[in-house]
């Protein structure tokens, strides 16, 4: 129930056995290779670098083929759009995968097809643009190549707004009778014009057109025939390109059906091979040996040693516990029921190797918060059924299965809270209590104030539990001063504030003692006064300790009506001490720092009030469920009257009844889906912000052993093809 124990491994192999050793380490997947601490040359040779470059090129080729075929692969699995495909193969076949001649031929064919499809798409876009440009000129009964100036006439082609054609034509008439316009049919909001002007009035014509919305049109290069014929040729070519594309896509679908799985496996095999070669860069080399250092889980020690035993004549190894200055990677090790909650810890960041694993600490709180947000027996059953189906009937990754386990646990918690709240698909409790013998403990909507207070109490419990964990962690690290002064003092002040609120007449002494003692503890005033410093003589430290004792005596007098003279004595001692004693000055500064720390504790109030969001989320889900129940009831009420109106009424009544059932079922499914995100995010936020901030500091590096880093591929022992995976 903590961070898993790690061992430091050092493996020394003869160069003749290095390749075999790396293959064995990757196959067993137990050792995370780290940079060797010895002053040795890297074991990565020039040949290895050339091999890495070659592997990078092969990986890029395989990735290209995978992306091309994936777009044309039909997947009929349930929820295929949301769940990535898993490819099950045995480890021996995976290790033997290589980019052979058949793959090279596939790569060239995919490259040729995609190039032709891209070229065809560019041509299609060009032709579509050409058709759009020529469409206004479709009715022009003149070849485009003949649209040219003569010795006496200048020819201009362009478009004008169809609604302004008459006005522009009238303006041209006013300019000169030597201007003629051939107007073609409008296309959209603009009409195509051919303007003919005598050479003597060309400038006036252009000036008149420039003052309007006229736009010049220049025909594309290569267009010489009649516009209608050019359009027909372009449309015919567009259809031909579409037919060619269909043939190409059909071929890609055939390739995807037969080769996609193999290429995905090949890509991941190449990536794994590259990882193995790249790991040499972390190893050190001598003239005849290679040194591999890294970390292995203590519980997998036997696996690592067994994998190396076959080459023990050429390999030697040593395993030891981490040194204090070493920071091993982190793997979490928790009981089966707690393991799904590691997902939350990983979202925030793993602890350092010697720190506390927060997973078992947050698990009961997150489960309770999630259950309150869902808070319904029916919804809990839906979560269990839905995520059980995803985990056991759909081939999903181990991480998804772990999330499914978390949601099923949350569903079980929602059932318990739903029984306590008397919520069964948000139905009226007066209707369901006859069938449910368990009485409800709280009506969240009817007893809203109680519900809010309950969430505040839960918040107080978790927040101050976080403080206790911080105190334990400090004590575990033998920092008793921090455990008492920084953490337990917070509990003391909170307890005395509770006494002041609950016990009549105790407010004065409880608050005075609570604030004063907490200021002393948080400011470490006594430690500051007694700090060992050669520059401060013993008598000075004694004065500092005496001032702290006098301050405590004044607190007692203030709390329990003691003599006022103690206060005056403290004031005088403070003035004299500030002037004459370094230790007193340190104690006073510590006390002021403690006062500031007490002021900072006001943030606890905001932290605790944040937990009221649980009530808001729980009520919102319940109210939305009630709305769907009302809608379903309204639809059903329409069916009840139809059943008494003969055969036709029975038919229509059955249809309406089915609609009512669809409203009920669909509405509640929708409600669960939309509430699920909030029920996960907000309880997680309470863990990360309100709880973890009290004691937890991430920064651990996840344990990532050298292994086959597969995503889509699931490896099995030779001959096995069961669901799930050995490593993924």
mmCIF file of N, CA and C in Angstrom, residues 90-192:
data_model
loop_
_atom_site.group_PDB
_atom_site.id
_atom_site.type_symbol
_atom_site.label_atom_id
_atom_site.label_comp_id
_atom_site.label_asym_id
_atom_site.label_seq_id
_atom_site.Cartn_x
_atom_site.Cartn_y
_atom_site.Cartn_z
ATOM 1 N N UNK A 90 1.346 -13.162 -31.057
ATOM 2 C CA UNK A 90 2.260 -13.734 -30.070
ATOM 3 C C UNK A 90 3.615 -13.030 -30.143
ATOM 4 N N UNK A 91 4.349 -13.102 -29.041
ATOM 5 C CA UNK A 91 5.595 -12.351 -28.900
ATOM 6 C C UNK A 91 6.638 -12.779 -29.925
ATOM 7 N N UNK A 92 6.697 -14.068 -30.223
ATOM 8 C CA UNK A 92 7.714 -14.545 -31.169
ATOM 9 C C UNK A 92 7.493 -13.950 -32.554
ATOM 10 N N UNK A 93 6.253 -13.895 -32.987
ATOM 11 C CA UNK A 93 5.956 -13.306 -34.299
ATOM 12 C C UNK A 93 6.268 -11.818 -34.296
ATOM 13 N N UNK A 94 5.961 -11.148 -33.192
ATOM 14 C CA UNK A 94 6.218 -9.703 -33.092
ATOM 15 C C UNK A 94 7.715 -9.424 -33.216
ATOM 16 N N UNK A 95 8.526 -10.212 -32.532
ATOM 17 C CA UNK A 95 9.971 -9.991 -32.551
ATOM 18 C C UNK A 95 10.565 -10.234 -33.935
ATOM 19 N N UNK A 96 9.900 -11.070 -34.746
ATOM 20 C CA UNK A 96 10.439 -11.412 -36.062
ATOM 21 C C UNK A 96 10.003 -10.450 -37.164
ATOM 22 N N UNK A 97 9.128 -9.501 -36.847
ATOM 23 C CA UNK A 97 8.620 -8.593 -37.879
ATOM 24 C C UNK A 97 9.736 -7.702 -38.408
ATOM 25 N N UNK A 98 9.762 -7.518 -39.744
ATOM 26 C CA UNK A 98 10.767 -6.662 -40.386
ATOM 27 C C UNK A 98 10.199 -6.151 -41.700
ATOM 28 N N UNK A 99 10.666 -4.979 -42.164
ATOM 29 C CA UNK A 99 10.167 -4.412 -43.428
ATOM 30 C C UNK A 99 10.730 -5.157 -44.638
ATOM 31 N N UNK A 100 10.056 -6.212 -45.048
ATOM 32 C CA UNK A 100 10.543 -7.045 -46.147
ATOM 33 C C UNK A 100 10.138 -6.459 -47.502
ATOM 34 N N UNK A 101 10.416 -7.220 -48.578
ATOM 35 C CA UNK A 101 10.114 -6.747 -49.935
ATOM 36 C C UNK A 101 8.617 -6.545 -50.140
ATOM 37 N N UNK A 102 7.810 -7.366 -49.490
ATOM 38 C CA UNK A 102 6.355 -7.231 -49.624
ATOM 39 C C UNK A 102 5.881 -5.905 -49.041
ATOM 40 N N UNK A 103 6.468 -5.524 -47.903
ATOM 41 C CA UNK A 103 6.106 -4.221 -47.324
ATOM 42 C C UNK A 103 6.570 -3.077 -48.220
ATOM 43 N N UNK A 104 7.769 -3.193 -48.778
ATOM 44 C CA UNK A 104 8.264 -2.137 -49.657
ATOM 45 C C UNK A 104 7.344 -1.957 -50.859
ATOM 46 N N UNK A 105 6.854 -3.071 -51.408
ATOM 47 C CA UNK A 105 5.920 -2.977 -52.531
ATOM 48 C C UNK A 105 4.623 -2.305 -52.096
ATOM 49 N N UNK A 106 4.145 -2.644 -50.894
ATOM 50 C CA UNK A 106 2.929 -2.011 -50.365
ATOM 51 C C UNK A 106 3.144 -0.516 -50.177
ATOM 52 N N UNK A 107 4.303 -0.145 -49.629
ATOM 53 C CA UNK A 107 4.604 1.272 -49.421
ATOM 54 C C UNK A 107 4.607 2.021 -50.747
ATOM 55 N N UNK A 108 5.257 1.455 -51.772
ATOM 56 C CA UNK A 108 5.318 2.135 -53.070
ATOM 57 C C UNK A 108 3.931 2.263 -53.691
ATOM 58 N N UNK A 109 3.117 1.231 -53.516
ATOM 59 C CA UNK A 109 1.764 1.305 -54.087
ATOM 60 C C UNK A 109 0.931 2.368 -53.373
ATOM 61 N N UNK A 110 1.022 2.412 -52.057
ATOM 62 C CA UNK A 110 0.280 3.442 -51.302
ATOM 63 C C UNK A 110 0.772 4.832 -51.676
ATOM 64 N N UNK A 111 2.085 4.983 -51.832
ATOM 65 C CA UNK A 111 2.639 6.281 -52.207
ATOM 66 C C UNK A 111 2.160 6.691 -53.590
ATOM 67 N N UNK A 112 2.164 5.746 -54.544
ATOM 68 C CA UNK A 112 1.717 6.049 -55.908
ATOM 69 C C UNK A 112 0.243 6.429 -55.918
ATOM 70 N N UNK A 113 -0.576 5.662 -55.208
ATOM 71 C CA UNK A 113 -2.012 5.937 -55.190
ATOM 72 C C UNK A 113 -2.296 7.287 -54.561
ATOM 73 N N UNK A 114 -1.663 7.578 -53.430
ATOM 74 C CA UNK A 114 -1.935 8.857 -52.769
ATOM 75 C C UNK A 114 -1.443 10.029 -53.607
ATOM 76 N N UNK A 115 -0.306 9.850 -54.305
ATOM 77 C CA UNK A 115 0.174 10.919 -55.188
ATOM 78 C C UNK A 115 -0.819 11.165 -56.315
ATOM 79 N N UNK A 116 -1.332 10.081 -56.907
ATOM 80 C CA UNK A 116 -2.296 10.245 -57.996
ATOM 81 C C UNK A 116 -3.604 10.852 -57.487
ATOM 82 N N UNK A 117 -4.030 10.443 -56.306
ATOM 83 C CA UNK A 117 -5.259 11.014 -55.743
ATOM 84 C C UNK A 117 -5.066 12.496 -55.432
ATOM 85 N N UNK A 118 -3.906 12.852 -54.900
ATOM 86 C CA UNK A 118 -3.642 14.259 -54.601
ATOM 87 C C UNK A 118 -3.563 15.074 -55.885
ATOM 88 N N UNK A 119 -2.900 14.516 -56.904
ATOM 89 C CA UNK A 119 -2.813 15.214 -58.186
ATOM 90 C C UNK A 119 -4.191 15.378 -58.807
ATOM 91 N N UNK A 120 -4.997 14.313 -58.756
ATOM 92 C CA UNK A 120 -6.354 14.406 -59.285
ATOM 93 C C UNK A 120 -7.197 15.416 -58.537
ATOM 94 N N UNK A 121 -7.015 15.493 -57.211
ATOM 95 C CA UNK A 121 -7.778 16.461 -56.420
ATOM 96 C C UNK A 121 -7.396 17.888 -56.784
ATOM 97 N N UNK A 122 -6.091 18.122 -57.015
ATOM 98 C CA UNK A 122 -5.667 19.462 -57.428
ATOM 99 C C UNK A 122 -6.253 19.812 -58.791
ATOM 100 N N UNK A 123 -6.233 18.832 -59.716
ATOM 101 C CA UNK A 123 -6.803 19.095 -61.039
ATOM 102 C C UNK A 123 -8.308 19.323 -60.945
ATOM 103 N N UNK A 124 -8.975 18.564 -60.094
ATOM 104 C CA UNK A 124 -10.430 18.732 -59.941
ATOM 105 C C UNK A 124 -10.776 20.121 -59.416
ATOM 106 N N UNK A 125 -10.009 20.583 -58.437
ATOM 107 C CA UNK A 125 -10.253 21.924 -57.900
ATOM 108 C C UNK A 125 -10.008 22.982 -58.967
ATOM 109 N N UNK A 126 -8.947 22.778 -59.782
ATOM 110 C CA UNK A 126 -8.676 23.740 -60.856
ATOM 111 C C UNK A 126 -9.817 23.757 -61.872
ATOM 112 N N UNK A 127 -10.326 22.587 -62.228
ATOM 113 C CA UNK A 127 -11.415 22.515 -63.205
ATOM 114 C C UNK A 127 -12.718 23.092 -62.637
ATOM 115 N N UNK A 128 -12.970 22.840 -61.350
ATOM 116 C CA UNK A 128 -14.171 23.424 -60.733
ATOM 117 C C UNK A 128 -14.090 24.950 -60.764
ATOM 118 N N UNK A 129 -12.912 25.467 -60.508
ATOM 119 C CA UNK A 129 -12.730 26.914 -60.563
ATOM 120 C C UNK A 129 -12.897 27.423 -61.997
ATOM 121 N N UNK A 130 -12.386 26.657 -62.952
ATOM 122 C CA UNK A 130 -12.537 27.039 -64.362
ATOM 123 C C UNK A 130 -14.005 27.063 -64.766
ATOM 124 N N UNK A 131 -14.770 26.045 -64.367
ATOM 125 C CA UNK A 131 -16.206 26.008 -64.689
ATOM 126 C C UNK A 131 -16.914 27.209 -64.089
ATOM 127 N N UNK A 132 -16.557 27.534 -62.836
ATOM 128 C CA UNK A 132 -17.192 28.691 -62.198
ATOM 129 C C UNK A 132 -16.866 29.981 -62.943
ATOM 130 N N UNK A 133 -15.622 30.085 -63.478
ATOM 131 C CA UNK A 133 -15.238 31.290 -64.217
ATOM 132 C C UNK A 133 -15.942 31.373 -65.573
ATOM 133 N N UNK A 134 -16.118 30.209 -66.206
ATOM 134 C CA UNK A 134 -16.708 30.204 -67.557
ATOM 135 C C UNK A 134 -18.230 30.208 -67.547
ATOM 136 N N UNK A 135 -18.838 29.849 -66.430
ATOM 137 C CA UNK A 135 -20.296 29.716 -66.396
ATOM 138 C C UNK A 135 -21.027 30.975 -66.857
ATOM 139 N N UNK A 136 -20.607 32.169 -66.465
ATOM 140 C CA UNK A 136 -21.312 33.361 -66.966
ATOM 141 C C UNK A 136 -21.214 33.536 -68.484
ATOM 142 N N UNK A 137 -20.241 32.875 -69.133
ATOM 143 C CA UNK A 137 -20.012 33.058 -70.563
ATOM 144 C C UNK A 137 -20.544 31.872 -71.382
ATOM 145 N N UNK A 138 -21.333 31.042 -70.754
ATOM 146 C CA UNK A 138 -21.829 29.842 -71.428
ATOM 147 C C UNK A 138 -22.574 30.179 -72.725
ATOM 148 N N UNK A 139 -23.328 31.253 -72.748
ATOM 149 C CA UNK A 139 -24.147 31.600 -73.918
ATOM 150 C C UNK A 139 -23.388 32.405 -74.965
ATOM 151 N N UNK A 140 -22.094 32.592 -74.775
ATOM 152 C CA UNK A 140 -21.301 33.334 -75.753
ATOM 153 C C UNK A 140 -21.029 32.432 -76.969
ATOM 154 N N UNK A 141 -21.585 32.812 -78.116
ATOM 155 C CA UNK A 141 -21.431 31.995 -79.327
ATOM 156 C C UNK A 141 -20.218 32.460 -80.127
ATOM 157 N N UNK A 142 -19.111 32.479 -79.461
ATOM 158 C CA UNK A 142 -17.859 32.894 -80.088
ATOM 159 C C UNK A 142 -16.721 32.211 -79.350
ATOM 160 N N UNK A 143 -15.771 31.729 -80.099
ATOM 161 C CA UNK A 143 -14.633 31.079 -79.462
ATOM 162 C C UNK A 143 -13.803 32.103 -78.678
ATOM 163 N N UNK A 144 -13.314 31.663 -77.538
ATOM 164 C CA UNK A 144 -12.577 32.573 -76.668
ATOM 165 C C UNK A 144 -11.344 33.126 -77.373
ATOM 166 N N UNK A 145 -10.707 32.294 -78.222
ATOM 167 C CA UNK A 145 -9.503 32.763 -78.897
ATOM 168 C C UNK A 145 -9.790 33.874 -79.902
ATOM 169 N N UNK A 146 -11.041 34.033 -80.276
ATOM 170 C CA UNK A 146 -11.402 35.068 -81.237
ATOM 171 C C UNK A 146 -11.849 36.363 -80.542
ATOM 172 N N UNK A 147 -11.863 36.335 -79.176
ATOM 173 C CA UNK A 147 -12.196 37.553 -78.430
ATOM 174 C C UNK A 147 -10.950 38.429 -78.353
ATOM 175 N N UNK A 148 -10.675 39.152 -79.483
ATOM 176 C CA UNK A 148 -9.470 39.988 -79.529
ATOM 177 C C UNK A 148 -9.797 41.320 -80.208
ATOM 178 N N UNK A 149 -8.931 42.301 -79.959
ATOM 179 C CA UNK A 149 -9.129 43.629 -80.560
ATOM 180 C C UNK A 149 -8.914 43.563 -82.075
ATOM 181 N N UNK A 150 -9.566 44.535 -82.785
ATOM 182 C CA UNK A 150 -9.300 44.740 -84.216
ATOM 183 C C UNK A 150 -8.606 46.083 -84.374
ATOM 184 N N UNK A 151 -8.402 46.473 -85.615
ATOM 185 C CA UNK A 151 -7.702 47.741 -85.864
ATOM 186 C C UNK A 151 -8.518 48.924 -85.360
ATOM 187 N N UNK A 152 -9.866 48.852 -85.422
ATOM 188 C CA UNK A 152 -10.703 49.992 -85.069
ATOM 189 C C UNK A 152 -11.476 49.788 -83.764
ATOM 190 N N UNK A 153 -11.545 48.542 -83.289
ATOM 191 C CA UNK A 153 -12.411 48.257 -82.130
ATOM 192 C C UNK A 153 -11.586 47.602 -81.008
ATOM 193 N N UNK A 154 -11.850 48.108 -79.806
ATOM 194 C CA UNK A 154 -11.255 47.502 -78.617
ATOM 195 C C UNK A 154 -12.339 46.677 -77.901
ATOM 196 N N UNK A 155 -11.967 45.459 -77.471
ATOM 197 C CA UNK A 155 -12.926 44.544 -76.853
ATOM 198 C C UNK A 155 -12.574 44.356 -75.378
ATOM 199 N N UNK A 156 -13.584 44.498 -74.548
ATOM 200 C CA UNK A 156 -13.406 44.334 -73.102
ATOM 201 C C UNK A 156 -14.423 43.313 -72.583
ATOM 202 N N UNK A 157 -13.969 42.389 -71.748
ATOM 203 C CA UNK A 157 -14.853 41.394 -71.137
ATOM 204 C C UNK A 157 -14.855 41.586 -69.628
ATOM 205 N N UNK A 158 -16.028 41.430 -69.020
ATOM 206 C CA UNK A 158 -16.141 41.607 -67.580
ATOM 207 C C UNK A 158 -17.531 41.289 -67.093
ATOM 208 N N UNK A 159 -17.765 41.547 -65.816
ATOM 209 C CA UNK A 159 -19.083 41.309 -65.212
ATOM 210 C C UNK A 159 -19.534 42.553 -64.477
ATOM 211 N N UNK A 160 -20.873 42.692 -64.405
ATOM 212 C CA UNK A 160 -21.480 43.806 -63.678
ATOM 213 C C UNK A 160 -22.607 43.240 -62.818
ATOM 214 N N UNK A 161 -22.983 43.931 -61.758
ATOM 215 C CA UNK A 161 -24.147 43.480 -60.994
ATOM 216 C C UNK A 161 -25.380 43.455 -61.891
ATOM 217 N N UNK A 162 -26.111 42.343 -61.858
ATOM 218 C CA UNK A 162 -27.278 42.204 -62.732
ATOM 219 C C UNK A 162 -28.299 43.301 -62.476
ATOM 220 N N UNK A 163 -28.419 43.739 -61.252
ATOM 221 C CA UNK A 163 -29.423 44.753 -60.922
ATOM 222 C C UNK A 163 -29.042 46.149 -61.423
ATOM 223 N N UNK A 164 -27.732 46.348 -61.768
ATOM 224 C CA UNK A 164 -27.280 47.672 -62.209
ATOM 225 C C UNK A 164 -27.006 47.716 -63.704
ATOM 226 N N UNK A 165 -27.360 46.636 -64.426
ATOM 227 C CA UNK A 165 -27.038 46.569 -65.853
ATOM 228 C C UNK A 165 -27.622 47.704 -66.664
ATOM 229 N N UNK A 166 -28.899 48.011 -66.461
ATOM 230 C CA UNK A 166 -29.557 49.063 -67.252
ATOM 231 C C UNK A 166 -28.911 50.417 -67.000
ATOM 232 N N UNK A 167 -28.598 50.716 -65.749
ATOM 233 C CA UNK A 167 -28.013 52.015 -65.421
ATOM 234 C C UNK A 167 -26.613 52.154 -66.028
ATOM 235 N N UNK A 168 -25.805 51.094 -65.987
ATOM 236 C CA UNK A 168 -24.457 51.156 -66.552
ATOM 237 C C UNK A 168 -24.536 51.297 -68.070
ATOM 238 N N UNK A 169 -25.489 50.585 -68.687
ATOM 239 C CA UNK A 169 -25.644 50.684 -70.150
ATOM 240 C C UNK A 169 -26.029 52.108 -70.540
ATOM 241 N N UNK A 170 -26.919 52.748 -69.758
ATOM 242 C CA UNK A 170 -27.317 54.120 -70.055
ATOM 243 C C UNK A 170 -26.131 55.075 -69.922
ATOM 244 N N UNK A 171 -25.263 54.851 -68.921
ATOM 245 C CA UNK A 171 -24.089 55.709 -68.760
ATOM 246 C C UNK A 171 -23.157 55.581 -69.961
ATOM 247 N N UNK A 172 -22.988 54.379 -70.500
ATOM 248 C CA UNK A 172 -22.133 54.182 -71.671
ATOM 249 C C UNK A 172 -22.722 54.872 -72.901
ATOM 250 N N UNK A 173 -24.055 54.862 -73.028
ATOM 251 C CA UNK A 173 -24.681 55.567 -74.157
ATOM 252 C C UNK A 173 -24.392 57.064 -74.072
ATOM 253 N N UNK A 174 -24.423 57.584 -72.843
ATOM 254 C CA UNK A 174 -24.168 59.017 -72.664
ATOM 255 C C UNK A 174 -22.721 59.362 -72.989
ATOM 256 N N UNK A 175 -21.818 58.394 -72.800
ATOM 257 C CA UNK A 175 -20.413 58.657 -73.109
ATOM 258 C C UNK A 175 -20.204 58.770 -74.607
ATOM 259 N N UNK A 176 -20.741 57.795 -75.368
ATOM 260 C CA UNK A 176 -20.524 57.811 -76.824
ATOM 261 C C UNK A 176 -21.434 56.790 -77.485
ATOM 262 N N UNK A 177 -21.921 57.118 -78.689
ATOM 263 C CA UNK A 177 -22.696 56.120 -79.451
ATOM 264 C C UNK A 177 -21.804 55.067 -80.086
ATOM 265 N N UNK A 178 -20.475 55.227 -79.938
ATOM 266 C CA UNK A 178 -19.545 54.278 -80.532
ATOM 267 C C UNK A 178 -19.211 53.131 -79.572
ATOM 268 N N UNK A 179 -20.033 52.929 -78.588
ATOM 269 C CA UNK A 179 -19.853 51.849 -77.604
ATOM 270 C C UNK A 179 -21.023 50.881 -77.737
ATOM 271 N N UNK A 180 -20.706 49.602 -77.805
ATOM 272 C CA UNK A 180 -21.741 48.579 -77.913
ATOM 273 C C UNK A 180 -21.533 47.537 -76.816
ATOM 274 N N UNK A 181 -22.638 46.988 -76.311
ATOM 275 C CA UNK A 181 -22.583 45.994 -75.228
ATOM 276 C C UNK A 181 -23.326 44.736 -75.659
ATOM 277 N N UNK A 182 -22.625 43.596 -75.504
ATOM 278 C CA UNK A 182 -23.266 42.293 -75.683
ATOM 279 C C UNK A 182 -23.467 41.701 -74.281
ATOM 280 N N UNK A 183 -24.720 41.650 -73.864
ATOM 281 C CA UNK A 183 -25.023 41.191 -72.505
ATOM 282 C C UNK A 183 -25.451 39.728 -72.545
ATOM 283 N N UNK A 184 -24.733 38.900 -71.744
ATOM 284 C CA UNK A 184 -25.084 37.483 -71.639
ATOM 285 C C UNK A 184 -25.960 37.274 -70.400
ATOM 286 N N UNK A 185 -26.550 36.094 -70.311
ATOM 287 C CA UNK A 185 -27.457 35.837 -69.204
ATOM 288 C C UNK A 185 -26.772 35.931 -67.853
ATOM 289 N N UNK A 186 -27.461 36.448 -66.828
ATOM 290 C CA UNK A 186 -26.859 36.553 -65.492
ATOM 291 C C UNK A 186 -26.663 35.179 -64.863
ATOM 292 N N UNK A 187 -25.587 35.067 -64.088
ATOM 293 C CA UNK A 187 -25.319 33.885 -63.286
ATOM 294 C C UNK A 187 -25.172 34.361 -61.848
ATOM 295 N N UNK A 188 -26.122 34.023 -61.047
ATOM 296 C CA UNK A 188 -26.133 34.549 -59.693
ATOM 297 C C UNK A 188 -26.503 36.025 -59.712
ATOM 298 N N UNK A 189 -25.723 36.807 -59.002
ATOM 299 C CA UNK A 189 -26.023 38.236 -58.885
ATOM 300 C C UNK A 189 -25.302 39.085 -59.923
ATOM 301 N N UNK A 190 -24.483 38.454 -60.790
ATOM 302 C CA UNK A 190 -23.717 39.233 -61.757
ATOM 303 C C UNK A 190 -23.998 38.734 -63.174
ATOM 304 N N UNK A 191 -23.850 39.657 -64.124
ATOM 305 C CA UNK A 191 -24.058 39.340 -65.537
ATOM 306 C C UNK A 191 -22.759 39.565 -66.300
ATOM 307 N N UNK A 192 -22.526 38.707 -67.305
ATOM 308 C CA UNK A 192 -21.318 38.811 -68.129
ATOM 309 C C UNK A 192 -21.571 39.745 -69.307
#
